[in-house]
PDB file of C-alpha atoms in Angstrom:
ATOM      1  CA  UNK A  19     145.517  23.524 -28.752  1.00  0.00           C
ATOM      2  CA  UNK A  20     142.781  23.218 -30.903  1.00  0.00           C
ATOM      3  CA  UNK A  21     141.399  26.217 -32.920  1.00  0.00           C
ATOM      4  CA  UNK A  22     138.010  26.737 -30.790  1.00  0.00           C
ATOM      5  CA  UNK A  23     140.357  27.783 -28.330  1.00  0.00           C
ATOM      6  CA  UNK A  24     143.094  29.472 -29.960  1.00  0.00           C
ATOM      7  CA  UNK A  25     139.809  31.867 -31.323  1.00  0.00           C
ATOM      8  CA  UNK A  26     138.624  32.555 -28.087  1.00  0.00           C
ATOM      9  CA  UNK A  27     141.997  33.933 -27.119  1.00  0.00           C
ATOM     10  CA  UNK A  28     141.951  35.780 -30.307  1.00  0.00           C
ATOM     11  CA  UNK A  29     138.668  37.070 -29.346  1.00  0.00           C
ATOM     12  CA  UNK A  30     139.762  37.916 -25.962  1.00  0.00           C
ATOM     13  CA  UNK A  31     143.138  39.643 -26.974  1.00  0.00           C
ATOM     14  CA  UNK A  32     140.647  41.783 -29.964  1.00  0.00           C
ATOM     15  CA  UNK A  33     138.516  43.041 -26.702  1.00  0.00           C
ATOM     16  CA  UNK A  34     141.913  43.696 -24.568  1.00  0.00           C
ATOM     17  CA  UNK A  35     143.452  45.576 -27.802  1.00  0.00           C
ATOM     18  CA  UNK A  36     140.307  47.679 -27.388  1.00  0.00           C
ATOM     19  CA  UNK A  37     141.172  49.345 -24.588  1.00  0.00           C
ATOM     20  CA  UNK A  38     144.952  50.367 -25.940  1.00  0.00           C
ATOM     21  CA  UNK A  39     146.462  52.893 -27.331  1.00  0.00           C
ATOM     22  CA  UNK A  40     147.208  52.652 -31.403  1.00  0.00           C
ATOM     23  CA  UNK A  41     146.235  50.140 -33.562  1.00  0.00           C
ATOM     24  CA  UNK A  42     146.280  46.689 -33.304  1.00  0.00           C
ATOM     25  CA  UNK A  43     145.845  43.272 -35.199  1.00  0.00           C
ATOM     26  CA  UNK A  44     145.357  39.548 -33.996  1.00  0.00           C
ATOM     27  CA  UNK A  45     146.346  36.687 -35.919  1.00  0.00           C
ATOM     28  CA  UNK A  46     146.524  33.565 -35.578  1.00  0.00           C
ATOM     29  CA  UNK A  47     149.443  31.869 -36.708  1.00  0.00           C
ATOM     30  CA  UNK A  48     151.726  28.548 -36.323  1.00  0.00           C
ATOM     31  CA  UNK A  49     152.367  29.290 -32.365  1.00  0.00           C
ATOM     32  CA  UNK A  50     149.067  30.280 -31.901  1.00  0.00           C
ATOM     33  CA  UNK A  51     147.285  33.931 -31.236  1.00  0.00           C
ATOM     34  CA  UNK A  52     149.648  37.273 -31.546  1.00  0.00           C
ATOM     35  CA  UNK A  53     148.587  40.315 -30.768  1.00  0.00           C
ATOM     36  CA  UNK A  54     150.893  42.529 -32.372  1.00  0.00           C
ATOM     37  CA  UNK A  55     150.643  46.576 -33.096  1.00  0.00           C
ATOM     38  CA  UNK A  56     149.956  48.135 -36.195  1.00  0.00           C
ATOM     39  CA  UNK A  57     152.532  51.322 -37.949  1.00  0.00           C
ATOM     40  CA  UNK A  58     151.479  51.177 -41.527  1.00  0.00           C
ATOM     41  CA  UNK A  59     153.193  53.730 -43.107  1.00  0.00           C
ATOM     42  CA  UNK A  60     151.762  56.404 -45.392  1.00  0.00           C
ATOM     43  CA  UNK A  61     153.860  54.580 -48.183  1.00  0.00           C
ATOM     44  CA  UNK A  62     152.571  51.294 -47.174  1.00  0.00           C
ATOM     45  CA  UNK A  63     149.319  52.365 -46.766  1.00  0.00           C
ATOM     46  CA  UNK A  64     149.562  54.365 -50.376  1.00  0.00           C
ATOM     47  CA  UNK A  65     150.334  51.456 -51.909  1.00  0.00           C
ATOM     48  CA  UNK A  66     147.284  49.257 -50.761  1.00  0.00           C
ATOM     49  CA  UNK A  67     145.179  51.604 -51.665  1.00  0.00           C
ATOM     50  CA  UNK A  68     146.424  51.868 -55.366  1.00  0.00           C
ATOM     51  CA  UNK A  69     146.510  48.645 -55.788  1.00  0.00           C
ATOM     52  CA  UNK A  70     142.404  48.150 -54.445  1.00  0.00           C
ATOM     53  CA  UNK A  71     141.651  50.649 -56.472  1.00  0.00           C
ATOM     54  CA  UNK A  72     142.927  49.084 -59.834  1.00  0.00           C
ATOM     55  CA  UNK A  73     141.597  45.435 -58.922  1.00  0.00           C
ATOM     56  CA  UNK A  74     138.307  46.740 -58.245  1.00  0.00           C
ATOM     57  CA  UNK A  75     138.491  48.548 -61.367  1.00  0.00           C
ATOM     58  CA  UNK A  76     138.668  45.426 -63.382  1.00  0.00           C
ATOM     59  CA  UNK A  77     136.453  42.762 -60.705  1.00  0.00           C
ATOM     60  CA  UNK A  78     133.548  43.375 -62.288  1.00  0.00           C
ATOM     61  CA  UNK A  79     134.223  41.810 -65.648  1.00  0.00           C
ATOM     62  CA  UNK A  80     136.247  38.888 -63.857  1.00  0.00           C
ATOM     63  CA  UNK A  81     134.103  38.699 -60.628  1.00  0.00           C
ATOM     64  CA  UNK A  82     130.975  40.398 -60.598  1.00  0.00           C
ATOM     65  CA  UNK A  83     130.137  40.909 -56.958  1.00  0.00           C
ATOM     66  CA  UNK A  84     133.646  40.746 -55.476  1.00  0.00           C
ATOM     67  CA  UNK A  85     135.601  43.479 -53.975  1.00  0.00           C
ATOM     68  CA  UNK A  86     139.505  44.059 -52.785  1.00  0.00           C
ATOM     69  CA  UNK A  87     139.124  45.275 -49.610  1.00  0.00           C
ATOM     70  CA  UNK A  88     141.497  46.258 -46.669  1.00  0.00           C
ATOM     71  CA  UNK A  89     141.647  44.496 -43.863  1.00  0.00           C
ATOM     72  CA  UNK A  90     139.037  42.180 -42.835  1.00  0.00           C
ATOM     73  CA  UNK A  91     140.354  38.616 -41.224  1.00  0.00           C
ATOM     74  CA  UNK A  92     140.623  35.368 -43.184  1.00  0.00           C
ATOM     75  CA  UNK A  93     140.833  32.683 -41.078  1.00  0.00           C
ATOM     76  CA  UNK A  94     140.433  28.205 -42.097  1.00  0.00           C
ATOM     77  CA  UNK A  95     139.838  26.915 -38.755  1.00  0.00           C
ATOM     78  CA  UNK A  96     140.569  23.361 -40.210  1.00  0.00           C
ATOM     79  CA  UNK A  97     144.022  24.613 -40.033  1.00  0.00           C
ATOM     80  CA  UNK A  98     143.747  26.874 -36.824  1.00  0.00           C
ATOM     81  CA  UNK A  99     144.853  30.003 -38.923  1.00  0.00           C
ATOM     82  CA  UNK A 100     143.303  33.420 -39.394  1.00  0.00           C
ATOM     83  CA  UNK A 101     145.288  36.330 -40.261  1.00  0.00           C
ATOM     84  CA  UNK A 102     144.613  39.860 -41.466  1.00  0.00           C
ATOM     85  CA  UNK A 103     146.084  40.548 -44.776  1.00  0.00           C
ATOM     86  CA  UNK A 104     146.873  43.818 -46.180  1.00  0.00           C
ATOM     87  CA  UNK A 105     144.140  43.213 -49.004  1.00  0.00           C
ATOM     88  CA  UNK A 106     141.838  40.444 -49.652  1.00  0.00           C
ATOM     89  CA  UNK A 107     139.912  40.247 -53.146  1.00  0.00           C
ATOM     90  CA  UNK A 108     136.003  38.622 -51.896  1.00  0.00           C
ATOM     91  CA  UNK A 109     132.490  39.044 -51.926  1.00  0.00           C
ATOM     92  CA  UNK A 110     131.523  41.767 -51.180  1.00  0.00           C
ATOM     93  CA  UNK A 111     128.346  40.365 -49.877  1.00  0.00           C
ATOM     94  CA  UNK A 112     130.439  38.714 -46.299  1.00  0.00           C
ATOM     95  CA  UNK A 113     131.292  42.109 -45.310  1.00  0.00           C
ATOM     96  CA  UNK A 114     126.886  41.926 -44.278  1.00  0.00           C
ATOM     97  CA  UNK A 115     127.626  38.767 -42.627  1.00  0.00           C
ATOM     98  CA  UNK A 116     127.791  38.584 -38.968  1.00  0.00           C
ATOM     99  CA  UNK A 117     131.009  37.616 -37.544  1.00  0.00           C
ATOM    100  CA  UNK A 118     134.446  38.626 -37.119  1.00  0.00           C
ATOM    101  CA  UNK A 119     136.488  36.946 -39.908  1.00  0.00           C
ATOM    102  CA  UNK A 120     135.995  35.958 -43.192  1.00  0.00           C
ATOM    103  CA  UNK A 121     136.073  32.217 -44.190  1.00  0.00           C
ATOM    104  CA  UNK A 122     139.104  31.967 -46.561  1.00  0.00           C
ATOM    105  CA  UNK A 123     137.229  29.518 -48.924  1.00  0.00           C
ATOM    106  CA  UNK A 124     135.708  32.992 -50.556  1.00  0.00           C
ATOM    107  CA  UNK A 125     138.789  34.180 -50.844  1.00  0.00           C
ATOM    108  CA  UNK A 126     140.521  34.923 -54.211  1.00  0.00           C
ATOM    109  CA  UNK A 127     143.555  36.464 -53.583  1.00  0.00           C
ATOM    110  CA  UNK A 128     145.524  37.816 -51.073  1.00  0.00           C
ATOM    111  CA  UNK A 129     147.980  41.178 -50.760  1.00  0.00           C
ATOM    112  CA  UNK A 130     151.034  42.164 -48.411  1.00  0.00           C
ATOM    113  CA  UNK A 131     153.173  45.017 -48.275  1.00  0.00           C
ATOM    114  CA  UNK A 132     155.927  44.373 -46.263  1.00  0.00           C
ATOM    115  CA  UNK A 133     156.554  46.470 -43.309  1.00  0.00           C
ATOM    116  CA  UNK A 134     160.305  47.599 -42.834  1.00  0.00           C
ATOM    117  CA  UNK A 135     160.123  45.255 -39.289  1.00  0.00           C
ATOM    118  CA  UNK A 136     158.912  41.807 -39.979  1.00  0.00           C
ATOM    119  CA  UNK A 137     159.313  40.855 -43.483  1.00  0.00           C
ATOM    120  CA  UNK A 138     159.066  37.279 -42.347  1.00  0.00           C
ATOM    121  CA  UNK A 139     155.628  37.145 -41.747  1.00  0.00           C
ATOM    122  CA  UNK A 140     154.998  38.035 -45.388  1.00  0.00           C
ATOM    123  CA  UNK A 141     157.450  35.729 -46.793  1.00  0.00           C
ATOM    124  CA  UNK A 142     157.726  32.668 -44.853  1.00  0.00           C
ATOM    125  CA  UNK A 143     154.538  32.004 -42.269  1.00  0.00           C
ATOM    126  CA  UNK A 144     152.031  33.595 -44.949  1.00  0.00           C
ATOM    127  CA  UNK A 145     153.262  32.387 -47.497  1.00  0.00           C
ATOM    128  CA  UNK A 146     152.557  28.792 -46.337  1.00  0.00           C
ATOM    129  CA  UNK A 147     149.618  29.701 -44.563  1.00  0.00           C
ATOM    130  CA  UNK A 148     147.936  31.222 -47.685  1.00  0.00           C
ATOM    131  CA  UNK A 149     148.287  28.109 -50.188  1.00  0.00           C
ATOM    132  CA  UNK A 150     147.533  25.604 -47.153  1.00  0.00           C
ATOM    133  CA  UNK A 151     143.899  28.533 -46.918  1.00  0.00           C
ATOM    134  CA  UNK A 152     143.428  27.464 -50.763  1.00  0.00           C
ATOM    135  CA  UNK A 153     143.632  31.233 -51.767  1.00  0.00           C
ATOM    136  CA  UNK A 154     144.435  31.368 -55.533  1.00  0.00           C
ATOM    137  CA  UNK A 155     146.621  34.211 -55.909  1.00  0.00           C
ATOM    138  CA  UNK A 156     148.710  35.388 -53.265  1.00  0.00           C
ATOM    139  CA  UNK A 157     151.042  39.126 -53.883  1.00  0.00           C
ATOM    140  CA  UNK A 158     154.258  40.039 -51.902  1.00  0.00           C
ATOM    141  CA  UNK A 159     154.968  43.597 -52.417  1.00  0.00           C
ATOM    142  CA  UNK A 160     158.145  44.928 -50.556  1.00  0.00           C
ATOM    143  CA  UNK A 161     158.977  48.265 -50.651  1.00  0.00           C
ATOM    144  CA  UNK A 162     162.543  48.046 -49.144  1.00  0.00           C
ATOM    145  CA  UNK A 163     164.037  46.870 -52.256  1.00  0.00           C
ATOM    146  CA  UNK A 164     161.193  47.474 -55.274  1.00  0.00           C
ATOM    147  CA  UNK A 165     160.596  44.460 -56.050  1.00  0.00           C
ATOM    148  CA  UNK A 166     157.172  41.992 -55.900  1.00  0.00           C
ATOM    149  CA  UNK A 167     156.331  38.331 -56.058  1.00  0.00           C
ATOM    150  CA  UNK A 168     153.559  37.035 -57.597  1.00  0.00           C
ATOM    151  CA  UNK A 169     152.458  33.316 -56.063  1.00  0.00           C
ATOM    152  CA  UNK A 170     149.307  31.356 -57.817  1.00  0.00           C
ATOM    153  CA  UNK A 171     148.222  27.437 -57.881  1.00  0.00           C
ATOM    154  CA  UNK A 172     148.414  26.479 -54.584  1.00  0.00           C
ATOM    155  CA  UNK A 173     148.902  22.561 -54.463  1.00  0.00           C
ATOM    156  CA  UNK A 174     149.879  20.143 -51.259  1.00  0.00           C
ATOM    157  CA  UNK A 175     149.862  23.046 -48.808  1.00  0.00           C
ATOM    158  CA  UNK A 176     152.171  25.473 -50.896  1.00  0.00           C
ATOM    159  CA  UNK A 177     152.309  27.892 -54.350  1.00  0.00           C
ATOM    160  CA  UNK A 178     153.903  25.952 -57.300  1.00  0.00           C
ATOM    161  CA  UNK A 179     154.357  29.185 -58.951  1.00  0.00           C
ATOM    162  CA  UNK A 180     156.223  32.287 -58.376  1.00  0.00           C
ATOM    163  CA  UNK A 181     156.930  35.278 -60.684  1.00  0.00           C
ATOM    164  CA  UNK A 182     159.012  38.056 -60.087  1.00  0.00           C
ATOM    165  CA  UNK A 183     158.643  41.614 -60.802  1.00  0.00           C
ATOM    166  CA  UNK A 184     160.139  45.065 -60.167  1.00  0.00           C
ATOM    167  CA  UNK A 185     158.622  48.400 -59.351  1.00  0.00           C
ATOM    168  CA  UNK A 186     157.351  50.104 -62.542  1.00  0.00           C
ATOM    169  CA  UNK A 187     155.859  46.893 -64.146  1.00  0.00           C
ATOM    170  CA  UNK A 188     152.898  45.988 -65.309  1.00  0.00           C
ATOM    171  CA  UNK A 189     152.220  43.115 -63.201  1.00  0.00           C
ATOM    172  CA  UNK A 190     149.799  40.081 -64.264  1.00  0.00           C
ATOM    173  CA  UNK A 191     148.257  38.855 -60.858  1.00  0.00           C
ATOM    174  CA  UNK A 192     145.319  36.138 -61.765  1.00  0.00           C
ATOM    175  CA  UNK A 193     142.900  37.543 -64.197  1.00  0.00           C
ATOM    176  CA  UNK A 194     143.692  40.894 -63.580  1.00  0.00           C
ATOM    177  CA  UNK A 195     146.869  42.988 -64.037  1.00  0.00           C
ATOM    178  CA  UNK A 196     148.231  45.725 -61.234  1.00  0.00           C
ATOM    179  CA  UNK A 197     150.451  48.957 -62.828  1.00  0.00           C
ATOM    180  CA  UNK A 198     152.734  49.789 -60.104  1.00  0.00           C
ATOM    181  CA  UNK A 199     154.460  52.642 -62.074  1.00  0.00           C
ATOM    182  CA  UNK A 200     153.341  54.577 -58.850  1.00  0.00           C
ATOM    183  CA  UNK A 201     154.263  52.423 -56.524  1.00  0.00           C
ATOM    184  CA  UNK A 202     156.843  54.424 -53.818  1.00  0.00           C
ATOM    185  CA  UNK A 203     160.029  52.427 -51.924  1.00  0.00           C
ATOM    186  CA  UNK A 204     160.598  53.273 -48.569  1.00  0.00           C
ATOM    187  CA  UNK A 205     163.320  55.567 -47.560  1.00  0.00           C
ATOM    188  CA  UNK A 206     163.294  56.854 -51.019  1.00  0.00           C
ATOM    189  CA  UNK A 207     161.711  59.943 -52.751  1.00  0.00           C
ATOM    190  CA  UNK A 208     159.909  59.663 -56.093  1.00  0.00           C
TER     191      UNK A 208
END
């Protein structure tokens, strides 16, 4: 199916999802458009937010302009993929643009937080979809086990490099660096 179409069934699941209870995201991945529902947790949902709050912090010495935001769509039709990352560093000018998603081409890096239910999104089908998008810097967080993965220089469709980190380090993610002293695993206090 080509990705003209596989759009316009995102587009028509997006106006369906409208009219549902809870919150919902559309993707659009190797089998085509999901429409699947949205639980963030307060710890997932903690932890984005700490972690757009320290990249924007340092963006404007290493990208005037850009922002991390939560949340808008990336999608490379030349591949037929758009998904909805946790957070995206981009220009913050394209959230003024008409449209729906953003073109991953602006994109600089890209952030999940693994949800206690489908870890495999994060680590297998995004993590080939993101280096075959071109985005630089891609970061796994998972709070099940406290750990994070750190993938940069995408080349033939995947990351060449991968650096692994634990929960209380100071973790060096492209030009910037992310302190996740604060950072909370799930099922755990403190």
């Amino acid at each position: 199916m080509d990705y003209a179409r596989m759009r316009a069934i995102a587009e028509d699941l997006a106006a369906y999802a409208e009219h549902l209870e809870g919150s919902w995201s559309i993707e659009i991945g190797p089998s085509g458009p999901v429409l699947a529902m949205r639980r963030p947790s307060k710890r997932h949902e903690g932890t984005v937010r700490r972690i757009c709050k320290q990249l924007d912090a340092q963006l404007p010495d290493t990208h005037p302009g850009y922002i991390c935001a939560n949340g808008p769509e990336i999608e490379h039709p030349a591949i037929g993929r758009m998904r909805r990352p946790d957070a995206v560093v981009i220009p913050e000018a394209v959230l003024d643009e008409e449209g729906l998603a953003v073109d991953a081409t602006q994109v600089l890096a890209a952030v999940e937080i693994l949800s206690p239910s489908n870890p495999s999104n994060d680590y297998d089908e995004k993590l080939a979809d993101y280096p075959a998008m071109g985005i630089p810097h891609y970061m796994i967080v998972d709070p099940r086990t406290g750990t994070i993965e750190v993938h940069s220089e995408p080349c033939k469709g995947r990351y060449s490099s991968k650096e692994p980190y634990i929960f209380g380090d100071e973790v060096p993610f492209g030009p910037w660096t992310v302190r996740t002293s604060e950072f909370r695993r799930y099922g755990r206090d403190g």
